[in-house]
Short mmCIF file of C-alpha atoms and ligand atoms in Angstrom, two decimals:
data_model
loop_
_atom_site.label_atom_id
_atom_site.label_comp_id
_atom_site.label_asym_id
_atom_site.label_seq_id
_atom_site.Cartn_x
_atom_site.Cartn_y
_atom_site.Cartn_z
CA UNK A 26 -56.47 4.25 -15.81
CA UNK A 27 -58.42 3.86 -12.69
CA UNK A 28 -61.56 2.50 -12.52
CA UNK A 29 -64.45 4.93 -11.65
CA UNK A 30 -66.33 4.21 -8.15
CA UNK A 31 -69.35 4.08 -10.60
CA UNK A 32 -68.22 1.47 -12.96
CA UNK A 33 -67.25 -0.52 -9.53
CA UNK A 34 -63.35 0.97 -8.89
CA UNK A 35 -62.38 1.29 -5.04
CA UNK A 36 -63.59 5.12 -3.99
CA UNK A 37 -60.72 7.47 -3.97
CA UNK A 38 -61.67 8.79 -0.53
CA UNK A 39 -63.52 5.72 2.25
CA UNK A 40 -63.15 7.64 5.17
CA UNK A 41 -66.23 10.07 6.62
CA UNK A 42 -65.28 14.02 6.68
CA UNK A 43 -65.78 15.48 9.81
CA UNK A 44 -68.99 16.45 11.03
CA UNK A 45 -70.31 19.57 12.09
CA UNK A 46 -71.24 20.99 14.32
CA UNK A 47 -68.87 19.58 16.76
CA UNK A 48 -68.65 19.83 20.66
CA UNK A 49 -66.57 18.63 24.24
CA UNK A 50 -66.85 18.66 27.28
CA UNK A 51 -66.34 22.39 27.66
CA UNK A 52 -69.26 22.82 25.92
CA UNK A 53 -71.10 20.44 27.54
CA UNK A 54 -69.89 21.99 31.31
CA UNK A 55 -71.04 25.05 30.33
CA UNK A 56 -74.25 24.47 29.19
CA UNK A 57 -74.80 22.76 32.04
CA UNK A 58 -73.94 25.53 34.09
CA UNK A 59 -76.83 27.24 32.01
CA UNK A 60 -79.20 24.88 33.03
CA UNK A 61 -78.19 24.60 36.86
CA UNK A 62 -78.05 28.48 37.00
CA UNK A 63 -81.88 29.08 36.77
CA UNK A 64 -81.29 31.76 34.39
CA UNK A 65 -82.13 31.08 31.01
CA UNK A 66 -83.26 34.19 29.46
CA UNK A 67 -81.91 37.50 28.81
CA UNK A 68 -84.28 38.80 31.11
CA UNK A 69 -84.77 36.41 33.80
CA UNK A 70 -83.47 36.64 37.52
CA UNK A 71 -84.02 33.82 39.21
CA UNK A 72 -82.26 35.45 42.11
CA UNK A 73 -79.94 32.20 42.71
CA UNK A 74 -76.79 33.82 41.08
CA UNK A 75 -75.66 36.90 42.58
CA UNK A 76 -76.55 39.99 41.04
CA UNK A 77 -72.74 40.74 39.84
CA UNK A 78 -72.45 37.60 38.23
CA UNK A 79 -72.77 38.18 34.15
CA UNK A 80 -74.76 35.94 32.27
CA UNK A 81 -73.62 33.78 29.16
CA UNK A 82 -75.26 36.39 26.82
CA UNK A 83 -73.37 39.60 28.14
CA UNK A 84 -70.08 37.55 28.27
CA UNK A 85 -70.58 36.50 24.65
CA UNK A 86 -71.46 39.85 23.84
CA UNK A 87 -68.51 41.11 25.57
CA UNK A 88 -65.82 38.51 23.54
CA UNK A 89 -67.41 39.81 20.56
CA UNK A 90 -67.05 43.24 20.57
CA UNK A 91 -63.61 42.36 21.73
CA UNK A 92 -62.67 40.10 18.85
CA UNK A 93 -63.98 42.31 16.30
CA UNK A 94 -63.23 45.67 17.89
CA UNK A 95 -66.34 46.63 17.89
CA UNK A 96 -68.61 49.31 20.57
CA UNK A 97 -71.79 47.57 20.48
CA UNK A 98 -72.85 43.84 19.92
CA UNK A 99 -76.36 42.46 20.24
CA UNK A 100 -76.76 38.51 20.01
CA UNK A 101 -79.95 37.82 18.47
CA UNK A 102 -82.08 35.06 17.81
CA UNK A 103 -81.19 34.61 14.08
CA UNK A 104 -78.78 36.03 10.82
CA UNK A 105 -82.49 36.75 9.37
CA UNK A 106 -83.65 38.77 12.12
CA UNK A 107 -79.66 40.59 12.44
CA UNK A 108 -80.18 42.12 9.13
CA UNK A 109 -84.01 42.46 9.27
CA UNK A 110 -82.98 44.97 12.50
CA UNK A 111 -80.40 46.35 11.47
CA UNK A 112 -82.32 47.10 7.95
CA UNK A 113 -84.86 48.84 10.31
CA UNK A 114 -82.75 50.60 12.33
CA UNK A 115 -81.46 52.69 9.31
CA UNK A 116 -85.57 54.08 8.96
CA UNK A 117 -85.95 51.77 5.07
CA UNK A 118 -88.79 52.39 4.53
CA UNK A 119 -91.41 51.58 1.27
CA UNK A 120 -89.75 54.06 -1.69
CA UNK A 121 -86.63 52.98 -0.64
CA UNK A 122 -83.94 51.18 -2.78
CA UNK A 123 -81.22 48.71 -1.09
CA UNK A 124 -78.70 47.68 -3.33
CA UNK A 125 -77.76 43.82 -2.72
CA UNK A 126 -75.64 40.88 -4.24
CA UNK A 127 -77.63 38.81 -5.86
CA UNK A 128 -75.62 35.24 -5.29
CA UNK A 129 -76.42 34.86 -1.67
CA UNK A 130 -78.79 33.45 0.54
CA UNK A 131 -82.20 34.86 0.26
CA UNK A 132 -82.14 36.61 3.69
CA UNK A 133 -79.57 39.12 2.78
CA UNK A 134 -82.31 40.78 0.13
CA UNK A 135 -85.71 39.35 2.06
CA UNK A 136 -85.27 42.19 5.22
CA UNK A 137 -85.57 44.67 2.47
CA UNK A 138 -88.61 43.43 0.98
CA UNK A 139 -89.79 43.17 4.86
CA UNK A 140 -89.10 46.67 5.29
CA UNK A 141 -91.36 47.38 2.33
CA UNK A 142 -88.36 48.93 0.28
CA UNK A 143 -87.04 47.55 -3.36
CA UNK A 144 -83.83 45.19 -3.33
CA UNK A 145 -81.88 46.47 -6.44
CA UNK A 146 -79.22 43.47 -7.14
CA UNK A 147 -75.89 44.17 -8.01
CA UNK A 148 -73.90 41.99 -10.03
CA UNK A 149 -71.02 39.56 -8.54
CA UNK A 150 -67.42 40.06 -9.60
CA UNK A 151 -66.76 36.80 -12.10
CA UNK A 152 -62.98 36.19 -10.35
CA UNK A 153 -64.46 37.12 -6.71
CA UNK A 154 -67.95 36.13 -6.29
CA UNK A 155 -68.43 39.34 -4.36
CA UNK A 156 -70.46 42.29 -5.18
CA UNK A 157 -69.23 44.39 -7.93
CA UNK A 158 -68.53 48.09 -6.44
CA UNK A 159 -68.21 48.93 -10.55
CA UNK A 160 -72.09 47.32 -10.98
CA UNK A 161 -73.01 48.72 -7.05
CA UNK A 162 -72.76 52.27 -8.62
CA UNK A 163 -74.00 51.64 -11.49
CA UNK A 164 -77.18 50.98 -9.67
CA UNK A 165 -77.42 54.16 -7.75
CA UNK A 166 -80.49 55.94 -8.13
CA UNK A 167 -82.00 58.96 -5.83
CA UNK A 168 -83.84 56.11 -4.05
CA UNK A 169 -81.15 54.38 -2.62
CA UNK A 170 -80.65 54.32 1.13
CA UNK A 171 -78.35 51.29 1.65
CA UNK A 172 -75.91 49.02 0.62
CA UNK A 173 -75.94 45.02 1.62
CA UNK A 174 -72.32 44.08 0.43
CA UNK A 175 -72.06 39.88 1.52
CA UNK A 176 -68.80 38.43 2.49
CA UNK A 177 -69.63 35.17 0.54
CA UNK A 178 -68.34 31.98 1.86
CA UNK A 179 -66.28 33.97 4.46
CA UNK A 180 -64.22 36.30 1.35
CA UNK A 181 -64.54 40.07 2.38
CA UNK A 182 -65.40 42.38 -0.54
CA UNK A 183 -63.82 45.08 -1.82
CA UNK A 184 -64.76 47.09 1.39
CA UNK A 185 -62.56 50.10 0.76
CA UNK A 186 -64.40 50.81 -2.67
CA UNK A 187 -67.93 50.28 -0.91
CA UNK A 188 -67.17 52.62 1.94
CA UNK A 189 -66.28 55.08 -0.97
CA UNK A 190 -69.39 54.94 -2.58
CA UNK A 191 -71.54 55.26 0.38
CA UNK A 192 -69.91 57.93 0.87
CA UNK A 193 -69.95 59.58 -2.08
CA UNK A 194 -73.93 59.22 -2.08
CA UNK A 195 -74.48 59.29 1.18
CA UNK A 196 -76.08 55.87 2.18
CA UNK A 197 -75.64 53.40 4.57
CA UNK A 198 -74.05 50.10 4.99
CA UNK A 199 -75.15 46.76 6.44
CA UNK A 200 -72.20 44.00 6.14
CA UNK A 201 -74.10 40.42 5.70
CA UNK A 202 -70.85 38.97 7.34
CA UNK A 203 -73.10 35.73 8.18
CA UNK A 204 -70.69 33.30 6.62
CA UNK A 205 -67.39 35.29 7.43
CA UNK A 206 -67.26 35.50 11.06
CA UNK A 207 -63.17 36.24 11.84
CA UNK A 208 -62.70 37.25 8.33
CA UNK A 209 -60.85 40.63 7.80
CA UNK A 210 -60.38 43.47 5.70
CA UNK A 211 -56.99 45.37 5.13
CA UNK A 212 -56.68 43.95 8.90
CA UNK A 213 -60.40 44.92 9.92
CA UNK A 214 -62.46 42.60 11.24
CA UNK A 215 -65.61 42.53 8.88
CA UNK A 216 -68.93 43.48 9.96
CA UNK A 217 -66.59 46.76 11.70
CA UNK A 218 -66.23 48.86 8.58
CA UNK A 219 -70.12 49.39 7.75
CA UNK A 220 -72.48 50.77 9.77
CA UNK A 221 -73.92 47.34 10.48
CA UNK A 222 -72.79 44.15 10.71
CA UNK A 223 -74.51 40.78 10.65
CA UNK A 224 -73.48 37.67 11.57
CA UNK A 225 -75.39 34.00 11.77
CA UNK A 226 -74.87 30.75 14.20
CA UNK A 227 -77.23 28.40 12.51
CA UNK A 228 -76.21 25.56 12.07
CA UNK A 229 -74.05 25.28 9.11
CA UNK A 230 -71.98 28.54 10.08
CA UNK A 231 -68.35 28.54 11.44
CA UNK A 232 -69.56 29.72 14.96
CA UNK A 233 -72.85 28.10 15.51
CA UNK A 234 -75.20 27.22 18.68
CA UNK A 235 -78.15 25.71 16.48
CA UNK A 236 -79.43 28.76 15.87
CA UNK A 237 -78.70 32.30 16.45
CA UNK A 238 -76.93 35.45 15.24
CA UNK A 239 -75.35 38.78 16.33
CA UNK A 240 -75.79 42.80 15.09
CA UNK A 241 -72.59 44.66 15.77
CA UNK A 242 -72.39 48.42 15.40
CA UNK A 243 -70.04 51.28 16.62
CA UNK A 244 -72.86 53.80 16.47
CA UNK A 245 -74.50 54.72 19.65
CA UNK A 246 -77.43 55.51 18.00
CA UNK A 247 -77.92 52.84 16.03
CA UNK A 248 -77.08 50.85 18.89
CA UNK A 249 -80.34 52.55 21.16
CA UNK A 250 -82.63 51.61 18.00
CA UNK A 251 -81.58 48.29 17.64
CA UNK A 252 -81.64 47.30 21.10
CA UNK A 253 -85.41 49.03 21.20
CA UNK A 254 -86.27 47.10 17.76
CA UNK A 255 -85.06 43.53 19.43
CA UNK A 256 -86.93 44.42 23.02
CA UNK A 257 -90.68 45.08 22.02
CA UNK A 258 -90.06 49.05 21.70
CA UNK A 259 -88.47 49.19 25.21
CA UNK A 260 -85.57 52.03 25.49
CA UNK A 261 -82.74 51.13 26.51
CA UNK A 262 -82.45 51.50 30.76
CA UNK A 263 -86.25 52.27 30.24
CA UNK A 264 -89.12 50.30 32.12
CA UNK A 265 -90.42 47.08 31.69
CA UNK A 266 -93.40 47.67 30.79
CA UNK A 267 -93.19 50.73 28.70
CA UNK A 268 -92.98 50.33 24.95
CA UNK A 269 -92.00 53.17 22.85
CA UNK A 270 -91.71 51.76 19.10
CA UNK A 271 -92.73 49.15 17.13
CA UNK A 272 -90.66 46.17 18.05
CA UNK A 273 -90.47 42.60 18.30
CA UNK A 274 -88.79 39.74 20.77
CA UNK A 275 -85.10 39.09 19.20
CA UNK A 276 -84.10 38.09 22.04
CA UNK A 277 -81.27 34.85 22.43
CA UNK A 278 -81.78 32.49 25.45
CA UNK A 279 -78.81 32.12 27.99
CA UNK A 280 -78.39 28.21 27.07
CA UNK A 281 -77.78 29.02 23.22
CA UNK A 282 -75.39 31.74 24.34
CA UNK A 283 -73.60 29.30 26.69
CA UNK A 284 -72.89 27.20 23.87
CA UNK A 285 -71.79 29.86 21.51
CA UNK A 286 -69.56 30.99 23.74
CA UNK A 287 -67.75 28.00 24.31
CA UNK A 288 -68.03 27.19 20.91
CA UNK A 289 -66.08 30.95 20.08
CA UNK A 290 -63.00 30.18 21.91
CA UNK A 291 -62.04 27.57 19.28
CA UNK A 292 -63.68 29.43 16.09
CA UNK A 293 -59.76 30.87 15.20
CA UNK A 294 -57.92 27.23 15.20
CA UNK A 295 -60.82 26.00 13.05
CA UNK A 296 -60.80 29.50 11.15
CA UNK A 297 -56.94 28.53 10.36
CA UNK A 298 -57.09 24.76 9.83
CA UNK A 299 -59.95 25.49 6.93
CA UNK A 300 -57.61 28.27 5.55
CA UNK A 301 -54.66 26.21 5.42
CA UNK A 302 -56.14 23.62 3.41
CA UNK A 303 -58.36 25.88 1.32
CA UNK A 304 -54.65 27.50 0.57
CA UNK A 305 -53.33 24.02 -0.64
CA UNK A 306 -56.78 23.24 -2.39
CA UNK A 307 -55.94 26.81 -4.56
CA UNK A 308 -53.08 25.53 -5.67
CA UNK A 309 -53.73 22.04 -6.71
CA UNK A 310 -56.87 23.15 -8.35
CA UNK A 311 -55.63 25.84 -10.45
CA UNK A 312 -53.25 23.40 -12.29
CA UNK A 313 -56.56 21.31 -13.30
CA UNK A 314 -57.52 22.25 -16.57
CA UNK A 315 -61.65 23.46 -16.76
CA UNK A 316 -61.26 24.29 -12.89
CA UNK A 317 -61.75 27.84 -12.09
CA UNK A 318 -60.98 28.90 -8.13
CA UNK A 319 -61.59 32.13 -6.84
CA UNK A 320 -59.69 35.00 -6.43
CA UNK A 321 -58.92 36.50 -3.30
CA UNK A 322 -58.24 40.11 -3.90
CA UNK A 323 -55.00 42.56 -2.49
CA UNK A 324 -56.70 44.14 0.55
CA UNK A 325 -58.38 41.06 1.94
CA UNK A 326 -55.96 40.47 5.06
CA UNK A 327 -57.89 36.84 6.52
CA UNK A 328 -60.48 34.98 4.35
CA UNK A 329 -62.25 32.45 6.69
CA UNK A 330 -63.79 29.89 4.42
CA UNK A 331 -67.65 28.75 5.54
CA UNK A 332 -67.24 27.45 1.69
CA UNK A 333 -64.92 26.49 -0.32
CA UNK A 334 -65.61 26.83 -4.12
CA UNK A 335 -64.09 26.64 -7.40
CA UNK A 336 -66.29 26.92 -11.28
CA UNK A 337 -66.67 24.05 -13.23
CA UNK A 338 -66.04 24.95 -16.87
CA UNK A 339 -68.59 22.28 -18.03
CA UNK A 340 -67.05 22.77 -21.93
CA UNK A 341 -63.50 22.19 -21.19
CA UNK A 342 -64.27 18.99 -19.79
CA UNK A 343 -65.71 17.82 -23.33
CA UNK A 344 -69.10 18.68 -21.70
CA UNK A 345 -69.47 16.96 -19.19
CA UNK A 346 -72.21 18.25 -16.92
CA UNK A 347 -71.55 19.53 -14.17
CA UNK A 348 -74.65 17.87 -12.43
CA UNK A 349 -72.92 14.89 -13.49
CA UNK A 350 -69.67 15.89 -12.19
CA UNK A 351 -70.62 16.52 -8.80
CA UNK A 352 -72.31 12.72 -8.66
CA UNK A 353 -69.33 11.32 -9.95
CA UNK A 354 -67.10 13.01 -6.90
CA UNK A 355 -70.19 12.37 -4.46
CA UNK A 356 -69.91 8.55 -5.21
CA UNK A 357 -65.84 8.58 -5.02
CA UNK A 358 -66.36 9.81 -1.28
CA UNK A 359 -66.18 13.72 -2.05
CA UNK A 360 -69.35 15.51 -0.30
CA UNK A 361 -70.19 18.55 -2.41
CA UNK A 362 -72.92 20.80 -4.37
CA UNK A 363 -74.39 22.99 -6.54
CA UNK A 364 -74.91 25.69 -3.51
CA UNK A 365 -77.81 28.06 -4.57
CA UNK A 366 -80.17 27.26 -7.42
CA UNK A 367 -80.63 30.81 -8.68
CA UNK A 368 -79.83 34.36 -7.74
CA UNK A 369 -81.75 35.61 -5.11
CA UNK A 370 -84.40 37.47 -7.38
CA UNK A 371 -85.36 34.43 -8.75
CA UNK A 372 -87.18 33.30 -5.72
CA UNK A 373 -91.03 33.93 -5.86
CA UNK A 374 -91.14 36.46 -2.96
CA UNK A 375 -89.00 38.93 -5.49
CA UNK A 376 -90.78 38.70 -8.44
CA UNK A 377 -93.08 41.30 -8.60
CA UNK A 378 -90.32 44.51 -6.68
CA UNK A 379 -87.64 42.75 -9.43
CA UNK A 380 -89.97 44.49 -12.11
CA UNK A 381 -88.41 47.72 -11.83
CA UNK A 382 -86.28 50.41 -13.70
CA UNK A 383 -83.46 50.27 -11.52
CA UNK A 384 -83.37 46.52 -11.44
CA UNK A 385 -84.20 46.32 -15.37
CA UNK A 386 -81.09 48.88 -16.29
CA UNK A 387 -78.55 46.63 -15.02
CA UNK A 388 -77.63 43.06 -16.03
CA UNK A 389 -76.30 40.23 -13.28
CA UNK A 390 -75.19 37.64 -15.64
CA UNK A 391 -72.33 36.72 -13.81
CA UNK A 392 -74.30 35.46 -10.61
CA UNK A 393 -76.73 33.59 -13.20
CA UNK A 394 -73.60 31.88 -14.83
CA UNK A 395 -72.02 31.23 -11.14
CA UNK A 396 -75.44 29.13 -9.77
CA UNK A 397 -74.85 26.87 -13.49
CA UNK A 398 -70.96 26.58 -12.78
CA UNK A 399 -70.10 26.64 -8.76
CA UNK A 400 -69.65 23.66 -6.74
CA UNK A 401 -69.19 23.79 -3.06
CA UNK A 402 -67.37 22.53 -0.44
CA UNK A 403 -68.83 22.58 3.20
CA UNK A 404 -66.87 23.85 6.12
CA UNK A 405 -66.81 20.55 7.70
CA UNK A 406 -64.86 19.49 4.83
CA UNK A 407 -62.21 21.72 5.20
CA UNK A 408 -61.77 20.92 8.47
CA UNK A 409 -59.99 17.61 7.44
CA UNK A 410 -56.54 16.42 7.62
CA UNK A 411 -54.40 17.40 4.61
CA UNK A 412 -54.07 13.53 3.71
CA UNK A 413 -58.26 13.41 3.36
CA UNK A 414 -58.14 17.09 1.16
CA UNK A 415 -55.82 15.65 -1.14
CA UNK A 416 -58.24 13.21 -1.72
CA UNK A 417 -60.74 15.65 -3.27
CA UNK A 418 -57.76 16.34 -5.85
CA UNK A 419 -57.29 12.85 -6.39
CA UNK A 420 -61.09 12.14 -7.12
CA UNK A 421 -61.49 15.16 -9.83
CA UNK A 422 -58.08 14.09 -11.47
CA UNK A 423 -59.85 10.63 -11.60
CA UNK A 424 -62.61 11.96 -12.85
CA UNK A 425 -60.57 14.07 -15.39
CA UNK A 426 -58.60 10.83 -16.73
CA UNK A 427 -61.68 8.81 -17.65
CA UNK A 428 -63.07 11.75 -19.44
CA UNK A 429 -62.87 9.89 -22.48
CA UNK A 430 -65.19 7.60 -21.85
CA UNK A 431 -67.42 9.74 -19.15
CA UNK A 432 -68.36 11.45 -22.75
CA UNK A 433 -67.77 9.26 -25.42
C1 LIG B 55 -77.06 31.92 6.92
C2 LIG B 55 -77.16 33.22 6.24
C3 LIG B 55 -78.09 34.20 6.63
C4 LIG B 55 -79.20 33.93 7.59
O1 LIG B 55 -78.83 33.48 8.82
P1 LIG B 55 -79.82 32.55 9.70
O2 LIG B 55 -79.16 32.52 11.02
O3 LIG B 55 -79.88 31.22 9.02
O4 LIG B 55 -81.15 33.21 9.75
C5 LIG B 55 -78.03 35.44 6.01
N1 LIG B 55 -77.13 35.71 5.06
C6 LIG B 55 -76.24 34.78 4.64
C7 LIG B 55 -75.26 35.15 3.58
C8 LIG B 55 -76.24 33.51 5.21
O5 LIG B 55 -75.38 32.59 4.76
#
């Protein structure tokens, strides 16, 4: 038996995972073209460049709506702000119910409370992770307006039996696709089927410039709003200084967008480097007893993985904690996590609209159990070579062979 790193073995894995984010000298030419063009804002002319010539932002925007088929792209400054527009766009409004998935970041249910509306959270699927269409209808009330369906860790949901049920009850759809940029659905790109979709480039996301994020829609309409809601309430070929609605200043610079879209033309080889190994991870780690991974469903045609996650079925490992389990891999050279500490409604900011009937009919057990049992993979560590993944199978058969005396 091998020793544990703990009890002073060697560490299954010495070598550092890549890092992230990562750039070249593309990215570095073209962000120095940023600089050296005197134009660094959506809005500003410094009247060096000819008046032809498109800026960073409008060519991003333009590979965008190209890659994901999609009318009408906005890049914004943030994921936050994406849905908080796109939430506002639709007219929620306080009375309102949104239903949202519950295991996810907290800004895929914080633009409802900021649109003064209830967040009603649907329950996860336990083989998934996804929102439950089953547990999204059973949440329908005459209140609801809107559905939030996230595309955890890059895995579309079951968009076909969402669009259904908006349908059926008339409401709208806003697709937090912020971790599952290039990710598709029955071959759609996701963020295309709703009405919305919403994408992050902070920092930790597959196609990042620091910060920043990006509304799609295919509604003209919706498009006219959104612009308005980003621009301070200006219309859309109005004037400068006339404000029609309430807005605010979404607005990305030119350098971020430089970088971003650099960045985009090598998002699909990284998209498909992750997937590959994330494929070979699924296989090694199903034959590990008390290692759950999860399931990608019949209709999902590209899962892009911004995590990679399995459950840790603490009692078939005689107990062991999984706290514990995650320190032991940490300290055999495997970087990886608990990801989020509680659902989303468990957050201070939610307690008082989580108080309601709609919220109190329906139980989200499943997302509870998933914060005790998940651990996470970043996507910088699935951008390694196969010989450094099958290291992280390595360490948690390790681990799994010294069990006896990890909990004697
Ligand atoms: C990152 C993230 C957001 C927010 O994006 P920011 O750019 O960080 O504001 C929203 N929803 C989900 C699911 C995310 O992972």
């Amino acid at each position: 038996m091998e020793k544990l790193a703990i009890f002073g073995g060697l560490k299954v894995n010495e070598k550092i995972f890549p890092v992230w984010p990562q750039y070249n000298a593309e990215d570095e030419k073209l962000l120095l073209s940023a600089l050296h063009s005197g134009n660094w804002s959506a809005t500003s002319n410094s009247g060096k460049g000819k008046e032809t010539d498109k800026g960073f932002i409008e060519k991003f925007e333009d590979e965008i709506s190209r890659i994901l088929n999609t009318q009408y792209v906005l890049a914004v400054t943030n994921g936050t702000n994406a849905l908080e527009i796109a939430t506002q766009a639709i007219g929620i409004s306080p009375g309102d119910e949104v239903i949202v998935s519950p295991y996810s970041f907290i800004s895929s249910a914080t633009c409802i409370l900021k649109a003064g509306a209830a967040p009603i959270f649907a329950d996860i699927d336990y083989d998934t992770w996804n929102i439950d269409p089953v547990m999204i209808e059973k949440c329908i009330t005459k209140r609801t307006r809107a559905i939030i369906p996230v595309h955890f860790g890059g895995q579309p949901c079951d968009m076909d039996k969402i669009v259904a049920i908006a349908k059926k009850y008339n409401i709208k759809i806003i697709e937090d696709a912020a971790q599952a940029l290039g990710a598709s659905w029955k071959s759609k790109p996701v963020g295309s089927i709703g009405n919305f979709g919403c994408f992050s480039m902070q920092s930790s996301k597959n196609l990042t410039c620091g910060e920043g994020g990006i509304v799609i829609t295919n509604e003209e309409d919706y498009y006219k709003k959104l612009y308005s809601l980003y621009n301070l309430g200006r219309s859309l070929g109005g004037l400068w200084y006339e404000h029609n609605i309430l807005g605010s200043n979404y607005r990305i610079t030119e350098l971020q967008a430089a970088l971003a879209y650099s960045q985009l033309s090598r998002l699909e080889a990284q998209n498909r480097i992750r997937y590959d190994n994330a494929k070979y991870l699924d296989g090694m780690l199903n034959q590990i007893e008390g290692i759950e991974t999860r399931k990608i469903q019949d209709g999902v045609t590209y899962p892009v993985y911004n995590l990679y996650c399995f459950r840790y079925k603490s009692e078939l490992w005689n107990g062991l904690t999984r706290k514990r389990f995650i320190m032991l891999l940490n300290s055999e050279g495997i970087p990886c996590n608990g990801g989020y500490i509680t659902p989303i409604y468990q957050n201070k900011p939610f307690q008082e609209s989580y108080n309601n009937e709609a919220n109190r009919r329906i139980t989200t057990e499943i997302s509870e159990l998933t914060c005790k049992e998940a651990v996470w993979f970043q996507s910088n560590v699935l951008l390694a070579d196969k010989k450094q993944i099958q290291k992280i199978v390595e360490a948690i058969l390790k681990i799994r062979q010294n069990l006896s005396r990890l909990t004697r």
